[in-house]
Amino acid sequence: MEEPLKESIPPPLPRNLSEFLDHSITRSRDPELWLDERIYQQYRLSLDRVNPADPQAKTACFGSSYGKAITRSGSYLWQEDGYRRFSPREVANLLGFSKEFILPETLSDRRLWHLLGNSLSLPIVRELMQFTLAYESKSTAP
């Protein structure tokens, strides 16, 4: 039986949620992102809610139905004036897409959420690939 790879790749360092956010988003500029108070009251017990001021905040997985389904599709972000959805750019940021990755402006937020939903975290995929390649090179070495 082969010996497992002894070296381990350290996990990525945790980052604060606020690092991924677009702080220029406001209710007046982006009203489509905010949850209607009536909807919030109806679903408040089943929503995954995160506070960007919480250093331990973690979001739920963003599914392709984010923006369409109210529950079980992603997290909602607390702001001083209520809860809002994450913008597609913020979801892309959380998934590890670079700032240079351009989201098509011709697509609606709902379509972009659908395309980003259920994506893999790029930093995690990179770490797994590096681990796999390191393991493969060690196991095939003479």
Short mmCIF file of C-alpha atoms in Angstrom, two decimals:
data_model
loop_
_atom_site.label_atom_id
_atom_site.label_comp_id
_atom_site.label_asym_id
_atom_site.label_seq_id
_atom_site.Cartn_x
_atom_site.Cartn_y
_atom_site.Cartn_z
CA MET A 1 0.00 0.00 0.00
CA GLU A 2 1.29 3.47 -0.91
CA GLU A 3 2.28 5.87 1.80
CA PRO A 4 0.07 8.98 1.82
CA LEU A 5 1.59 12.34 0.97
CA LYS A 6 3.28 13.51 4.16
CA GLU A 7 3.30 17.20 3.33
CA SER A 8 0.02 18.94 3.57
CA ILE A 9 -0.98 22.13 1.89
CA PRO A 10 -2.09 24.67 4.49
CA PRO A 11 -5.67 25.81 4.11
CA PRO A 12 -6.28 29.31 2.74
CA LEU A 13 -6.37 31.93 5.46
CA PRO A 14 -9.89 33.00 6.44
CA ARG A 15 -10.87 36.44 5.28
CA ASN A 16 -13.45 38.86 6.60
CA LEU A 17 -16.72 38.92 4.68
CA SER A 18 -16.55 42.69 4.25
CA GLU A 19 -13.46 42.26 2.02
CA PHE A 20 -15.68 40.72 -0.67
CA LEU A 21 -18.41 43.36 -0.60
CA ASP A 22 -19.15 46.33 -2.82
CA HIS A 23 -19.50 49.11 -0.26
CA SER A 24 -20.96 51.50 -2.83
CA ILE A 25 -24.26 49.54 -3.02
CA THR A 26 -27.16 51.50 -1.57
CA ARG A 27 -30.90 50.93 -1.38
CA SER A 28 -31.54 54.01 -3.52
CA ARG A 29 -29.01 53.00 -6.22
CA ASP A 30 -29.71 49.24 -6.22
CA PRO A 31 -33.28 48.75 -4.89
CA GLU A 32 -33.64 45.37 -6.63
CA LEU A 33 -31.14 43.84 -4.20
CA TRP A 34 -33.18 44.60 -1.08
CA LEU A 35 -35.69 42.21 0.39
CA ASP A 36 -39.15 43.65 0.73
CA GLU A 37 -40.04 43.96 4.43
CA ARG A 38 -43.18 41.83 3.94
CA ILE A 39 -41.11 39.03 2.37
CA TYR A 40 -38.51 39.32 5.11
CA GLN A 41 -41.16 38.99 7.83
CA GLN A 42 -42.73 35.98 6.11
CA TYR A 43 -39.44 34.07 5.69
CA ARG A 44 -37.23 35.51 8.46
CA LEU A 45 -36.94 32.23 10.36
CA SER A 46 -35.72 30.29 7.33
CA LEU A 47 -33.36 32.85 5.77
CA ASP A 48 -29.61 32.48 6.05
CA ARG A 49 -28.65 35.95 7.29
CA VAL A 50 -25.12 37.27 7.66
CA ASN A 51 -23.75 40.41 9.25
CA PRO A 52 -20.64 41.83 7.56
CA ALA A 53 -19.47 43.23 10.91
CA ASP A 54 -19.21 39.70 12.32
CA PRO A 55 -15.61 38.50 11.84
CA GLN A 56 -16.86 34.88 11.93
CA ALA A 57 -19.58 35.42 9.28
CA LYS A 58 -19.89 32.67 6.69
CA THR A 59 -22.29 32.61 3.78
CA ALA A 60 -24.34 29.68 2.60
CA CYS A 61 -23.72 28.14 -0.81
CA PHE A 62 -25.20 30.31 -3.55
CA GLY A 63 -27.43 28.15 -5.71
CA SER A 64 -28.55 28.85 -9.25
CA SER A 65 -31.97 29.83 -7.89
CA TYR A 66 -30.57 32.77 -5.89
CA GLY A 67 -32.70 35.82 -6.62
CA LYS A 68 -35.63 33.60 -7.61
CA ALA A 69 -36.19 31.34 -4.60
CA ILE A 70 -36.31 33.12 -1.24
CA THR A 71 -34.96 30.27 0.90
CA ARG A 72 -32.24 27.63 0.51
CA SER A 73 -30.52 29.42 -2.34
CA GLY A 74 -27.96 31.64 -0.60
CA SER A 75 -27.40 34.17 2.16
CA TYR A 76 -28.82 37.61 2.77
CA LEU A 77 -26.65 40.47 3.95
CA TRP A 78 -27.61 42.73 6.86
CA GLN A 79 -27.37 46.44 6.11
CA GLU A 80 -28.50 49.34 8.30
CA ASP A 81 -31.69 49.66 6.29
CA GLY A 82 -32.61 45.97 6.01
CA TYR A 83 -31.50 42.76 4.38
CA ARG A 84 -30.33 42.54 0.81
CA ARG A 85 -29.12 39.97 -1.66
CA PHE A 86 -25.46 39.81 -2.53
CA SER A 87 -24.79 41.38 -5.92
CA PRO A 88 -23.54 39.06 -8.68
CA ARG A 89 -20.10 40.71 -8.42
CA GLU A 90 -20.01 40.00 -4.68
CA VAL A 91 -20.94 36.35 -5.30
CA ALA A 92 -18.15 36.13 -7.90
CA ASN A 93 -15.76 37.69 -5.36
CA LEU A 94 -16.75 35.11 -2.73
CA LEU A 95 -16.15 32.32 -5.24
CA GLY A 96 -12.63 33.58 -5.90
CA PHE A 97 -13.10 35.11 -9.34
CA SER A 98 -10.51 37.81 -9.93
CA LYS A 99 -11.44 41.50 -10.02
CA GLU A 100 -10.43 41.42 -13.70
CA PHE A 101 -13.14 38.85 -14.47
CA ILE A 102 -15.88 40.88 -16.11
CA LEU A 103 -19.52 39.96 -15.67
CA PRO A 104 -21.54 40.75 -18.83
CA GLU A 105 -23.51 43.96 -18.34
CA THR A 106 -26.11 42.76 -20.82
CA LEU A 107 -27.31 40.03 -18.44
CA SER A 108 -29.73 40.60 -15.59
CA ASP A 109 -28.72 40.01 -11.99
CA ARG A 110 -30.99 36.95 -11.90
CA ARG A 111 -29.26 35.46 -14.95
CA LEU A 112 -25.82 36.17 -13.50
CA TRP A 113 -26.81 34.57 -10.18
CA HIS A 114 -28.04 31.56 -12.15
CA LEU A 115 -24.73 31.29 -14.00
CA LEU A 116 -22.65 31.73 -10.83
CA GLY A 117 -24.87 29.50 -8.71
CA ASN A 118 -23.46 26.13 -7.74
CA SER A 119 -20.02 27.19 -8.98
CA LEU A 120 -16.93 25.88 -7.29
CA SER A 121 -14.69 28.07 -5.18
CA LEU A 122 -11.69 28.78 -7.39
CA PRO A 123 -9.16 28.99 -4.51
CA ILE A 124 -10.31 25.59 -3.24
CA VAL A 125 -10.10 24.05 -6.72
CA ARG A 126 -6.57 25.49 -7.08
CA GLU A 127 -5.51 23.98 -3.73
CA LEU A 128 -6.98 20.59 -4.63
CA MET A 129 -5.26 20.61 -8.01
CA GLN A 130 -1.91 21.51 -6.44
CA PHE A 131 -2.32 18.75 -3.87
CA THR A 132 -3.31 16.23 -6.54
CA LEU A 133 -0.40 17.17 -8.79
CA ALA A 134 2.06 17.01 -5.88
CA TYR A 135 0.71 13.59 -4.87
CA GLU A 136 0.82 12.31 -8.44
CA SER A 137 4.40 13.49 -8.95
CA LYS A 138 5.50 11.82 -5.69
CA SER A 139 3.70 8.56 -6.43
CA THR A 140 5.15 8.27 -9.94
CA ALA A 141 8.72 9.22 -8.92
CA PRO A 142 11.22 6.37 -9.21
#
